[in-house]
Coordinates of N, CA, C and O in Angstrom, one line a residue:
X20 N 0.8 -1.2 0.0 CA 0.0 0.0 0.0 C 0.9 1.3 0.0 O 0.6 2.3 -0.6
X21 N 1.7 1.1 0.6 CA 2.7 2.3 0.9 C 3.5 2.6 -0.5 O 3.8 3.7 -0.8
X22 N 3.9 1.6 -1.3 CA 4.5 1.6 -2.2 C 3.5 2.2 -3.3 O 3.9 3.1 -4.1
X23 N 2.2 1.8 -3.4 CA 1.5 2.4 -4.2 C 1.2 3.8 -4.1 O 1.2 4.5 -5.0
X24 N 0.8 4.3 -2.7 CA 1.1 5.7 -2.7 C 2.2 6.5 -2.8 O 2.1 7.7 -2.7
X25 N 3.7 5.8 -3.0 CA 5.0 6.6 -3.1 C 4.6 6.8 -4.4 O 4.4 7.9 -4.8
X26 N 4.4 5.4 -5.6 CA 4.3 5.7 -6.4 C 3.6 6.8 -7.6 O 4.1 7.4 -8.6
X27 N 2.3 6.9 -6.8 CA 1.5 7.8 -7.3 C 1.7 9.1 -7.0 O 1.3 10.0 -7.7
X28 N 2.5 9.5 -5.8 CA 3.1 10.5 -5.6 C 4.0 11.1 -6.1 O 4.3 12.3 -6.0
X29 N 4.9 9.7 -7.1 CA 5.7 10.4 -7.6 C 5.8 10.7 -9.0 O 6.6 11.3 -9.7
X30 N 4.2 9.9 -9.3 CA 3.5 10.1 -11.0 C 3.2 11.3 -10.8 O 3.7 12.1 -11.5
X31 N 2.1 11.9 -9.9 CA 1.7 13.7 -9.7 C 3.1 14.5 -9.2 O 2.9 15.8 -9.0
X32 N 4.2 14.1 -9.0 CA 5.2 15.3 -8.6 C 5.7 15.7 -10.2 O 6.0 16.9 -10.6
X33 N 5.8 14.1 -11.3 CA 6.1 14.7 -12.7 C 5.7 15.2 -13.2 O 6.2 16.2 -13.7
X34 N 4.3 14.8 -13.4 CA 3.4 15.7 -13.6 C 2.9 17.2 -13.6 O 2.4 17.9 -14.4
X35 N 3.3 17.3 -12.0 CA 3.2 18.8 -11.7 C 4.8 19.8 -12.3 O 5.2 21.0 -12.6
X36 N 5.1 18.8 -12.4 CA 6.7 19.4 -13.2 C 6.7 19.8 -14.2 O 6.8 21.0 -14.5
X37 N 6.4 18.5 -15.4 CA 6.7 18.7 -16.4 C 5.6 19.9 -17.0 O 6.0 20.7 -17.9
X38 N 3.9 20.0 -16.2 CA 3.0 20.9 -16.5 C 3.9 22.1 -16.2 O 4.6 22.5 -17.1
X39 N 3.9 22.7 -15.4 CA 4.8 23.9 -14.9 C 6.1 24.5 -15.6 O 6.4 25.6 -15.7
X40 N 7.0 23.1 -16.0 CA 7.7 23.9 -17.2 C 7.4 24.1 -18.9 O 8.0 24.7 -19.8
X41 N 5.8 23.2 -19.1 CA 5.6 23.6 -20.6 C 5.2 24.9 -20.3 O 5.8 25.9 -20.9
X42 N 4.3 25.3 -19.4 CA 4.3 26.5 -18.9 C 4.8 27.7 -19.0 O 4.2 28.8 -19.3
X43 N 6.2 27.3 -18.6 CA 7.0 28.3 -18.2 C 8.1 28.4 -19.8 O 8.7 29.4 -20.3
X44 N 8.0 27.2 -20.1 CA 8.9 27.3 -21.6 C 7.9 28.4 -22.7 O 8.3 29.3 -23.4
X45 N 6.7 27.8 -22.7 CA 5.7 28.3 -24.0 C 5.7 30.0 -23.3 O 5.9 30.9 -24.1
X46 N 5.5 30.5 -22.0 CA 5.5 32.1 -21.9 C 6.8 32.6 -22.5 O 6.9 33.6 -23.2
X47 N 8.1 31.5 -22.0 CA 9.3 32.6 -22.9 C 9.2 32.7 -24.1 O 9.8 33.6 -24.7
X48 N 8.5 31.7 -24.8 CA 8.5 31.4 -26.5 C 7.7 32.7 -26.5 O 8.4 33.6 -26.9
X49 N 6.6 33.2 -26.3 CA 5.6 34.2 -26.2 C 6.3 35.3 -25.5 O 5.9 36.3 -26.1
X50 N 7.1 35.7 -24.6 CA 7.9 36.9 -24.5 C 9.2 37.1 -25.2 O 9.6 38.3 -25.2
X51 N 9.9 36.2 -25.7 CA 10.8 36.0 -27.1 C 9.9 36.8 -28.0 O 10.0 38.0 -28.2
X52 N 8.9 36.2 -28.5 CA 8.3 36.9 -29.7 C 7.8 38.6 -29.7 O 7.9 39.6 -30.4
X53 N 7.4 38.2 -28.4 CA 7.3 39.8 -27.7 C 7.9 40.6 -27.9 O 7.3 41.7 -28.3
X54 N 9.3 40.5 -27.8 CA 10.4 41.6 -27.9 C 11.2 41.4 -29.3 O 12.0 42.3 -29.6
X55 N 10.9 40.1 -30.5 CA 10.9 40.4 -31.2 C 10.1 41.4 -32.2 O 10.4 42.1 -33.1
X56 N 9.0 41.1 -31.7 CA 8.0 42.1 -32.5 C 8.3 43.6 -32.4 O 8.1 44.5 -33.3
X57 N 8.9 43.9 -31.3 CA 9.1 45.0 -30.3 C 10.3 45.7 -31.5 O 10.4 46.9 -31.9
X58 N 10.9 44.8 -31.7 CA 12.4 45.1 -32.3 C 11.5 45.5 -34.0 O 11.9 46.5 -34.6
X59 N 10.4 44.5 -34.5 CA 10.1 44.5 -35.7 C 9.2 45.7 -35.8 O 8.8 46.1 -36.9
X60 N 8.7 46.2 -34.7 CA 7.5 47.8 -34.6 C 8.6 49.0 -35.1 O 8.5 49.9 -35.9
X61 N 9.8 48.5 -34.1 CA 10.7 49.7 -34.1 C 11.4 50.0 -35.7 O 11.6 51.1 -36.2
X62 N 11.6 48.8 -36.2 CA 11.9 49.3 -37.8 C 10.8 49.8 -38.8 O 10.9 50.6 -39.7
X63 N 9.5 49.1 -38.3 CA 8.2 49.8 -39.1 C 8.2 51.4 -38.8 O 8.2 52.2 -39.7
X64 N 8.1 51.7 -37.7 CA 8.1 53.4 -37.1 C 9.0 54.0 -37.9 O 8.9 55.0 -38.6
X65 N 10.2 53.1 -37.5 CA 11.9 54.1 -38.1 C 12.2 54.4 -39.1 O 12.7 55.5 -39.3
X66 N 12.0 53.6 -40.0 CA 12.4 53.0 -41.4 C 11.8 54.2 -42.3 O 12.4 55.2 -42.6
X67 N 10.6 53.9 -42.6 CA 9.8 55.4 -43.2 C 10.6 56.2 -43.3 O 11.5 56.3 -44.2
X68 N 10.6 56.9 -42.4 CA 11.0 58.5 -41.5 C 12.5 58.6 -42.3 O 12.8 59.7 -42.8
X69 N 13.1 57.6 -42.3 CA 14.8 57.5 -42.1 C 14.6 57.5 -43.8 O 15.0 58.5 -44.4
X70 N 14.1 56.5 -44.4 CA 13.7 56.5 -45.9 C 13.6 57.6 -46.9 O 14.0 57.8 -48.0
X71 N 12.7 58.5 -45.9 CA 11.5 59.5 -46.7 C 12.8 60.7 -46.7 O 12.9 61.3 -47.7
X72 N 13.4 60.9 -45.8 CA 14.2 61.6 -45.7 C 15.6 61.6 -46.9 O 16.0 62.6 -47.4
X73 N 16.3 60.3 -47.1 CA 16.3 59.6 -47.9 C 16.5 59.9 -49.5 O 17.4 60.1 -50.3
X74 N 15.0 59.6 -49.5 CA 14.5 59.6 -51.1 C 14.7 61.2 -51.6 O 14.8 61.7 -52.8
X75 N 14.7 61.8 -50.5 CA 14.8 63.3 -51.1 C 16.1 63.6 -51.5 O 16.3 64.5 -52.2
X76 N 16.8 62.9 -51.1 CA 18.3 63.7 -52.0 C 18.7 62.2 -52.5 O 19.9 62.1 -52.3
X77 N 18.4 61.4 -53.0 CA 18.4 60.4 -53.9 C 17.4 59.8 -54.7 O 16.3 59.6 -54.2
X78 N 17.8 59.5 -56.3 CA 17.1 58.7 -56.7 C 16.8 57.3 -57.6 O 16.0 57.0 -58.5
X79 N 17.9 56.5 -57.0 CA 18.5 55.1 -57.0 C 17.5 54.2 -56.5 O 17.0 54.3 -55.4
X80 N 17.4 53.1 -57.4 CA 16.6 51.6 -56.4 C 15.3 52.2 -55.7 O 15.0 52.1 -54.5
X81 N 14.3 52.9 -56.7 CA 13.3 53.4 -56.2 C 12.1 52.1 -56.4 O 10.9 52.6 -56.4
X82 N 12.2 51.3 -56.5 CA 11.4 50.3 -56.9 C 11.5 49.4 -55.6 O 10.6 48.9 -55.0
X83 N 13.3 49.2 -55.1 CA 13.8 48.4 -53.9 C 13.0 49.0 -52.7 O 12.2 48.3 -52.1
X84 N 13.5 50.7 -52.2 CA 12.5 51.3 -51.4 C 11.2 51.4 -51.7 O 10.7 51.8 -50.7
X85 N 10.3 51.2 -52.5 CA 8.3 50.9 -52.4 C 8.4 49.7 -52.1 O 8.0 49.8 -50.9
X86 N 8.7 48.7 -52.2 CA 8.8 47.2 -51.9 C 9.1 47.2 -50.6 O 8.4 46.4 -50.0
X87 N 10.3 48.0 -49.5 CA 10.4 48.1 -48.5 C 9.2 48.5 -47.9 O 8.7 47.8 -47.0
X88 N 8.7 49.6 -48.2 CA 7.6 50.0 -47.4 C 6.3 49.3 -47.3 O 5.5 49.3 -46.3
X89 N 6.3 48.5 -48.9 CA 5.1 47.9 -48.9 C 5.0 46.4 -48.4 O 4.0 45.8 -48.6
X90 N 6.2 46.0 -47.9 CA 6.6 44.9 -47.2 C 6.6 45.1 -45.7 O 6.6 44.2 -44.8
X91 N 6.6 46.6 -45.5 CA 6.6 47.5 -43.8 C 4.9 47.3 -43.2 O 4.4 46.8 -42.2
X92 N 4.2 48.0 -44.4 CA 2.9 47.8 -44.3 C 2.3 46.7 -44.4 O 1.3 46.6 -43.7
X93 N 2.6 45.3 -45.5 CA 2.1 44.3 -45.1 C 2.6 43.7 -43.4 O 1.6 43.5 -42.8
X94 N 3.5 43.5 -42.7 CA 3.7 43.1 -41.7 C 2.8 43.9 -40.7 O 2.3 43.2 -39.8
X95 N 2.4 45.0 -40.8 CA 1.6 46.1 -39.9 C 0.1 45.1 -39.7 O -0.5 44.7 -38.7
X96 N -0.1 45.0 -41.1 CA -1.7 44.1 -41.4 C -1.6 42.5 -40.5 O -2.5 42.2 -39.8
X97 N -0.4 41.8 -40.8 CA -0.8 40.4 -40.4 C -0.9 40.1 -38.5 O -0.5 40.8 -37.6
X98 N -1.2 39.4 -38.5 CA -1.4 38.1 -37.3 C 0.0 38.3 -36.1 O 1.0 37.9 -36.6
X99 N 0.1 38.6 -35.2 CA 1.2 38.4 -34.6 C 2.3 37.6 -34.6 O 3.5 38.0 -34.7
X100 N 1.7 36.4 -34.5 CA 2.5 35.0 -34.5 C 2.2 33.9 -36.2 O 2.7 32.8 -36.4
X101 N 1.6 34.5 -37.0 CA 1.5 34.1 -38.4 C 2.8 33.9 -39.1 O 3.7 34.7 -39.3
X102 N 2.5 32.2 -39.8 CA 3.7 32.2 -40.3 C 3.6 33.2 -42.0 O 4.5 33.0 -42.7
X103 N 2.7 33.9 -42.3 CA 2.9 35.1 -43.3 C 3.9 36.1 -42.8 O 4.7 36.7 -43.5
X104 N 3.6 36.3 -41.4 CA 4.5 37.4 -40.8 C 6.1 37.0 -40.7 O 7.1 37.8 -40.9
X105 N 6.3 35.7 -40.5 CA 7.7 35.3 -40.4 C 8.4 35.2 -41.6 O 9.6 35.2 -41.6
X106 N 7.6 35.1 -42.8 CA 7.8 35.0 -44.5 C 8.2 36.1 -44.7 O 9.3 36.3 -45.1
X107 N 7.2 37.5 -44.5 CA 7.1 38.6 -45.0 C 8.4 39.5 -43.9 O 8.9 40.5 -44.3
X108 N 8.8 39.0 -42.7 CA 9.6 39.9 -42.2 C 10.5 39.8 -43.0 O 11.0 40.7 -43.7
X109 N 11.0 38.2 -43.2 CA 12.4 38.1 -43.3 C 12.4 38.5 -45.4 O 13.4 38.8 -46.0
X110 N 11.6 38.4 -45.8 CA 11.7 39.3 -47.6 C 12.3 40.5 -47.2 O 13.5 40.7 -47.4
X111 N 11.5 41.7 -46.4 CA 11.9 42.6 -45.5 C 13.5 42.7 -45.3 O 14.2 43.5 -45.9
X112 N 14.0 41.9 -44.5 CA 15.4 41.6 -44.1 C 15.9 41.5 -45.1 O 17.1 41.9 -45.0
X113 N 15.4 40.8 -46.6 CA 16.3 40.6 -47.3 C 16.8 41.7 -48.8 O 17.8 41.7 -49.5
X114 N 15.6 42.5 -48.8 CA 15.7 43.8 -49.5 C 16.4 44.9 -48.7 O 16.7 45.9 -49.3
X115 N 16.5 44.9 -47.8 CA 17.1 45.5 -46.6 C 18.5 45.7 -47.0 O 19.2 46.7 -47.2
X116 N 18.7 44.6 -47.2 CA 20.8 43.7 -47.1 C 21.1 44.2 -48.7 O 22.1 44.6 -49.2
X117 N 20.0 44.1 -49.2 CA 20.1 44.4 -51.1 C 20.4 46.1 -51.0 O 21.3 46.6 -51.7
X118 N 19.5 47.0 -50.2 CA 19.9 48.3 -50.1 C 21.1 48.6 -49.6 O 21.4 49.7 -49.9
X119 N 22.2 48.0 -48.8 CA 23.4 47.9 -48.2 C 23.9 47.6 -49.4 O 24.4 48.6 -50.0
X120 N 24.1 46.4 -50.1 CA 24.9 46.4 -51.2 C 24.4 47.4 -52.1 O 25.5 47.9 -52.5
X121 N 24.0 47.7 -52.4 CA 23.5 49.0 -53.4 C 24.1 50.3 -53.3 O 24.6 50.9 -54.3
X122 N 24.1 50.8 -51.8 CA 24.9 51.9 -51.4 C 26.7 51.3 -51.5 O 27.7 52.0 -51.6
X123 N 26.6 50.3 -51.4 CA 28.2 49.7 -51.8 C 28.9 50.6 -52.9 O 29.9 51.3 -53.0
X124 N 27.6 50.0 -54.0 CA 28.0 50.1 -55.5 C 28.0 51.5 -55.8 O 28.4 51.8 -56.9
X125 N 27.6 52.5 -54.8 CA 27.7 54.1 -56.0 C 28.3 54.8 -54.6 O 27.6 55.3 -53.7
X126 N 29.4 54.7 -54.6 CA 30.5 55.6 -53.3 C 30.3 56.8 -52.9 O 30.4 57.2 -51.8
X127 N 29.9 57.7 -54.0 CA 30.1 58.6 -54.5 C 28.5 59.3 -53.4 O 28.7 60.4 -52.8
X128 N 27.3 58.6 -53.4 CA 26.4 58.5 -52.6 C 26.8 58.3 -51.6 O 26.4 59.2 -50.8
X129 N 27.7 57.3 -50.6 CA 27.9 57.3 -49.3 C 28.2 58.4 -48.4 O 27.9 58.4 -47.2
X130 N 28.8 59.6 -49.2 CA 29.2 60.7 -48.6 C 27.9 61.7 -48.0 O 28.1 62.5 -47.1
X131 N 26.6 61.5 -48.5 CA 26.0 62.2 -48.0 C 24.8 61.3 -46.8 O 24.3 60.2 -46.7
X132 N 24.9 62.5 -46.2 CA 24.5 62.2 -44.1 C 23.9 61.6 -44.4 O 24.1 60.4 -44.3
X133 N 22.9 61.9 -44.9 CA 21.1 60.9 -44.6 C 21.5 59.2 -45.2 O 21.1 58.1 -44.7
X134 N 22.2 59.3 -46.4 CA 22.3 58.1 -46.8 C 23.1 56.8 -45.8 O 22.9 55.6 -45.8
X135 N 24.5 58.2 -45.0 CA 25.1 57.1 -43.9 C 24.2 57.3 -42.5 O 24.4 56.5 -41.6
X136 N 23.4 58.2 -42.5 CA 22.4 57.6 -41.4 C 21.7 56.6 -41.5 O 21.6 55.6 -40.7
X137 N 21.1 56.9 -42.8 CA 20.3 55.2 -43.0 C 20.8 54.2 -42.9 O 20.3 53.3 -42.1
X138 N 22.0 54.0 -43.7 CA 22.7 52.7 -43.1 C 23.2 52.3 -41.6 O 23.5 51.1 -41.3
X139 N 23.2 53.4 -40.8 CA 23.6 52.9 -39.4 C 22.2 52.7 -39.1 O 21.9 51.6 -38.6
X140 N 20.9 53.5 -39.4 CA 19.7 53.2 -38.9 C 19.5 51.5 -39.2 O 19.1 50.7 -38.4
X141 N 19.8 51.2 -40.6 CA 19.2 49.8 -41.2 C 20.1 48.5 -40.5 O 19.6 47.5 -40.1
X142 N 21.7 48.9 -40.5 CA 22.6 48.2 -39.8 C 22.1 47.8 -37.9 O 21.9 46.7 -37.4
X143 N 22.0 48.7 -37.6 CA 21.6 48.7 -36.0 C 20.3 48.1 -35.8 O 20.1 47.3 -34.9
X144 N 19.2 48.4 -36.7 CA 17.8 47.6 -36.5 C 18.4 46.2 -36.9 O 18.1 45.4 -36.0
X145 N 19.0 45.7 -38.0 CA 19.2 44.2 -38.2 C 19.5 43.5 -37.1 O 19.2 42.4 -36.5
X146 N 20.6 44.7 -36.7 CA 21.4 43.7 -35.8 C 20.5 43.5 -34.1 O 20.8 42.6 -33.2
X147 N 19.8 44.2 -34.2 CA 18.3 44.3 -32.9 C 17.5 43.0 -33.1 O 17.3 42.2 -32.3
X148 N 17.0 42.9 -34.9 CA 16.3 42.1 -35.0 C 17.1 40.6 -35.0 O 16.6 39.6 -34.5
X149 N 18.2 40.6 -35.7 CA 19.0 39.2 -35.6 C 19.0 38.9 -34.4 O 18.7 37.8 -34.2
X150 N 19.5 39.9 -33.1 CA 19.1 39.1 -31.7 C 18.2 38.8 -31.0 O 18.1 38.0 -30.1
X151 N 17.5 39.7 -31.4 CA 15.8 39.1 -30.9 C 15.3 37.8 -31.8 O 14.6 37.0 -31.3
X152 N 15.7 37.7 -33.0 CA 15.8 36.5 -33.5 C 16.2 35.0 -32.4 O 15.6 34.1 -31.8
X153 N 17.7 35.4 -32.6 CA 18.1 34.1 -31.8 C 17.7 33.9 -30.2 O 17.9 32.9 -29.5
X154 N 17.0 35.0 -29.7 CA 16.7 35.0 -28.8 C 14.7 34.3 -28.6 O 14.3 33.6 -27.7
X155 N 14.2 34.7 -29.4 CA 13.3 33.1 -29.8 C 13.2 32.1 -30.1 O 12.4 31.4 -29.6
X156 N 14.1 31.7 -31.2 CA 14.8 30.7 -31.9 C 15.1 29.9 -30.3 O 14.5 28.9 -30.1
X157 N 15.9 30.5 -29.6 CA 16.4 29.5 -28.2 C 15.0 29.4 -27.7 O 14.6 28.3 -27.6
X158 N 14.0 30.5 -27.2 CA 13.5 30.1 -26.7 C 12.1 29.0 -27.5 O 11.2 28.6 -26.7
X159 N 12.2 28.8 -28.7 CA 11.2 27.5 -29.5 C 11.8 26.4 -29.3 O 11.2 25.4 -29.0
X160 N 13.5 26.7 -29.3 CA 14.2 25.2 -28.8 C 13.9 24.9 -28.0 O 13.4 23.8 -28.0
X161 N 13.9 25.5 -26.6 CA 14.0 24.9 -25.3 C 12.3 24.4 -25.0 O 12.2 23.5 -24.2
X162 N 11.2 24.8 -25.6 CA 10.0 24.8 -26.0 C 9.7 23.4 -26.3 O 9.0 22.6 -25.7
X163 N 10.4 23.3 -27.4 CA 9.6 22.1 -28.3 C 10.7 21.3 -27.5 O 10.0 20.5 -26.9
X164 N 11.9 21.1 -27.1 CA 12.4 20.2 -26.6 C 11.5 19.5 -25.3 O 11.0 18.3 -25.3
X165 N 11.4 20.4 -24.2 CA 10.4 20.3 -23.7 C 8.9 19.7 -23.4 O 8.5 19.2 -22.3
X166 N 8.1 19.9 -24.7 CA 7.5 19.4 -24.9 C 7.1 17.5 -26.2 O 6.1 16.9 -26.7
X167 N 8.5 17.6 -26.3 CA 8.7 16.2 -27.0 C 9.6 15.2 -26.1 O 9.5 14.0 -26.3
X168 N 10.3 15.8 -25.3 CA 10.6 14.8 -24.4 C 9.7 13.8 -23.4 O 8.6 14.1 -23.0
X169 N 10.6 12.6 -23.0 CA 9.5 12.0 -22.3 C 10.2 12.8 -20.5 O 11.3 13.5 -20.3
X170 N 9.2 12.5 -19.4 CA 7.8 12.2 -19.6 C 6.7 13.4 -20.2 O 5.6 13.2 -20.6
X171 N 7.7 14.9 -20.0 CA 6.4 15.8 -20.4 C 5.8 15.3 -21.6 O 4.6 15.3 -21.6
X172 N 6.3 14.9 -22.5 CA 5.3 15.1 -23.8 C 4.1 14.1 -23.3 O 3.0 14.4 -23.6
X173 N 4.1 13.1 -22.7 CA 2.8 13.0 -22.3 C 1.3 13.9 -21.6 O 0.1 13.8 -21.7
X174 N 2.3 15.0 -20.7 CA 1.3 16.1 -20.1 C 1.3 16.8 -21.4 O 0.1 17.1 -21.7
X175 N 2.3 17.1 -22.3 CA 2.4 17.8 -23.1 C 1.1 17.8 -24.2 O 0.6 18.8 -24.7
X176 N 0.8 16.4 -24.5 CA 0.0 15.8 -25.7 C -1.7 16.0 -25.1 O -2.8 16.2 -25.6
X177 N -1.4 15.8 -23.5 CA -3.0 16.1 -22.7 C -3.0 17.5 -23.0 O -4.0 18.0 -23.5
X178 N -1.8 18.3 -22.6 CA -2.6 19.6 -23.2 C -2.9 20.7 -24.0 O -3.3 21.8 -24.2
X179 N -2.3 19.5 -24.5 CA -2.7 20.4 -26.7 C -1.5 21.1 -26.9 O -1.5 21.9 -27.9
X180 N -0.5 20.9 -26.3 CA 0.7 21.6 -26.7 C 1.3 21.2 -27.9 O 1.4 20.0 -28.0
X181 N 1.8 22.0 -29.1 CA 2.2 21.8 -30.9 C 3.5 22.6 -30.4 O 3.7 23.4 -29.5
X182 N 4.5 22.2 -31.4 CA 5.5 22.3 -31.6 C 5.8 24.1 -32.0 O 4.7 24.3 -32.5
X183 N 6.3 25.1 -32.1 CA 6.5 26.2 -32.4 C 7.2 26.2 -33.8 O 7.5 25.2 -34.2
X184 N 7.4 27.3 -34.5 CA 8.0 27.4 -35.5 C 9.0 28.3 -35.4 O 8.8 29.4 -34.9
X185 N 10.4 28.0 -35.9 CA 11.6 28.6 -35.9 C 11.3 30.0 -37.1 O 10.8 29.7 -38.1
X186 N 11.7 31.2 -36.9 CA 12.2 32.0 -37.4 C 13.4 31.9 -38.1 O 14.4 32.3 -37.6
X187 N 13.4 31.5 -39.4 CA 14.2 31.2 -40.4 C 14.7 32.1 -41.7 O 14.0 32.8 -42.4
X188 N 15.9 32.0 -41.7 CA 16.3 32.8 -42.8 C 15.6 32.2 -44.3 O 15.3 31.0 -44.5
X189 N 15.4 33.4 -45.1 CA 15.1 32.9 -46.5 C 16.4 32.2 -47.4 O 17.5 32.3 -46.9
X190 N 16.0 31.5 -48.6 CA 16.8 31.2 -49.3 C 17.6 32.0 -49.4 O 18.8 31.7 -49.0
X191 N 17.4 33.3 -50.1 CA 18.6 34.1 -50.7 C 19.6 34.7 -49.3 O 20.6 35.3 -49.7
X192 N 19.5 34.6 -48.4 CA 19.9 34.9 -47.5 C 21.4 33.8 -47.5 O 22.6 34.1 -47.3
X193 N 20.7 32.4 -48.0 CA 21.4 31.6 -47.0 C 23.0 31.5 -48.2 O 23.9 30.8 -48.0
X194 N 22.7 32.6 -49.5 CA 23.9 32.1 -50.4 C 25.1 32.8 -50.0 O 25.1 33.7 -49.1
X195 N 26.0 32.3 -50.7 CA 27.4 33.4 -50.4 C 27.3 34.6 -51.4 O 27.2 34.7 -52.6
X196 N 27.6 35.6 -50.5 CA 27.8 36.9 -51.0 C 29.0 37.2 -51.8 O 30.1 36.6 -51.6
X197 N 28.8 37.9 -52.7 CA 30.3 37.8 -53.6 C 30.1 39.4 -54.0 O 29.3 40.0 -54.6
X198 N 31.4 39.8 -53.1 CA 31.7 41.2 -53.0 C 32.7 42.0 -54.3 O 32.7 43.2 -54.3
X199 N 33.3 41.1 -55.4 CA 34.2 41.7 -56.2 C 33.6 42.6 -57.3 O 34.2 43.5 -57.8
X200 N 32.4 42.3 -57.7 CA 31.6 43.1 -58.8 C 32.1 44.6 -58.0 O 32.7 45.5 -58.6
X201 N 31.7 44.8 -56.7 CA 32.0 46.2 -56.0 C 33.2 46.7 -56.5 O 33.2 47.9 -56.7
X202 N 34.5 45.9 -56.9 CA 35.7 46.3 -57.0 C 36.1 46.7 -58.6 O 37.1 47.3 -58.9
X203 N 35.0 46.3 -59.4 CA 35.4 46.6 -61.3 C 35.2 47.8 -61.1 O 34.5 48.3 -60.2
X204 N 35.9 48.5 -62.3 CA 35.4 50.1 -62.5 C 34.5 50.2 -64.2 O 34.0 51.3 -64.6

């Protein structure tokens, strides 16, 4: 008898564990995203402003900046946690990296303010959002680990807990950059 209630006592202590850490894993997955969003409002606000200012003493890759904005404003429209939003940030991210190489290619443009403000503006937001990246990214790992291991994933499967989705780089992202075209005259 004694043994059957150690037992069972020590089926509800895992229990009460493994509930308490999907818990506690899925709120950081949900305040990770938090502060990535946080990071992704502040380039929506910024970006414009920094842009618009911008466009007025340039007029290069005017097709690249409408596509920025209109990739600023679809992210505004979607879902919080939508994987359209995680598609459409990172196109975002990657016309972004295309405006850096762009300002590469005409030197002659880097000299003027607004253009190297923008680039520390665009440089410093990536680099906000790349860490608020990995800093979800860990917290979906520790998440879904969590919830697929034994024994949680049994509390895990009682309570509807799904796996999260990693924030992933796009294809064009993942190629090698080839810097020498910058170097022909």
């Amino acid at each position: 008898m004694f043994f059957i209630i150690l037992l069972l006592g020590i089926i509800g202590f895992i229990i009460f564990v493994s509930y308490n850490n999907i818990i506690i894993k899925r709120n950081a997955v949900e305040n990770a995203y938090s502060g990535l969003d946080t990071v992704l409002k502040k380039r929506y606000d910024i970006l414009p402003n920094v842009v618009a200012s911008v466009q007025q003493a340039m007029q290069f890759e005017g097709t690249t900046l409408e596509k920025i904005v209109s990739l600023r404003n679809a992210t505004a429209n979607t879902n919080l946690q939508s994987e359209n939003r995680i598609q459409t940030e990172n196109e975002l991210s990657s016309l972004l990296s295309k405006v850096l190489v762009t300002v590469e290619r005409y030197p002659d443009l880097k000299s003027n303010e607004n253009l190297l403000h923008l680039q520390r503006t665009i440089i410093g937001i990536e680099d906000d959002i790349s860490y608020a990246r990995t800093s979800y990214n860990n917290s979906v790992l520790a998440y879904n680990n969590q919830i697929e291991t034994i024994p949680a994933n049994w509390v895990a499967k009682e309570m509807g807990a799904t796996r999260k989705s990693y924030f992933e780089a796009v294809t064009s992202e993942r190629e090698n950059v080839s810097v020498k075209h910058l170097f022909k005259e």
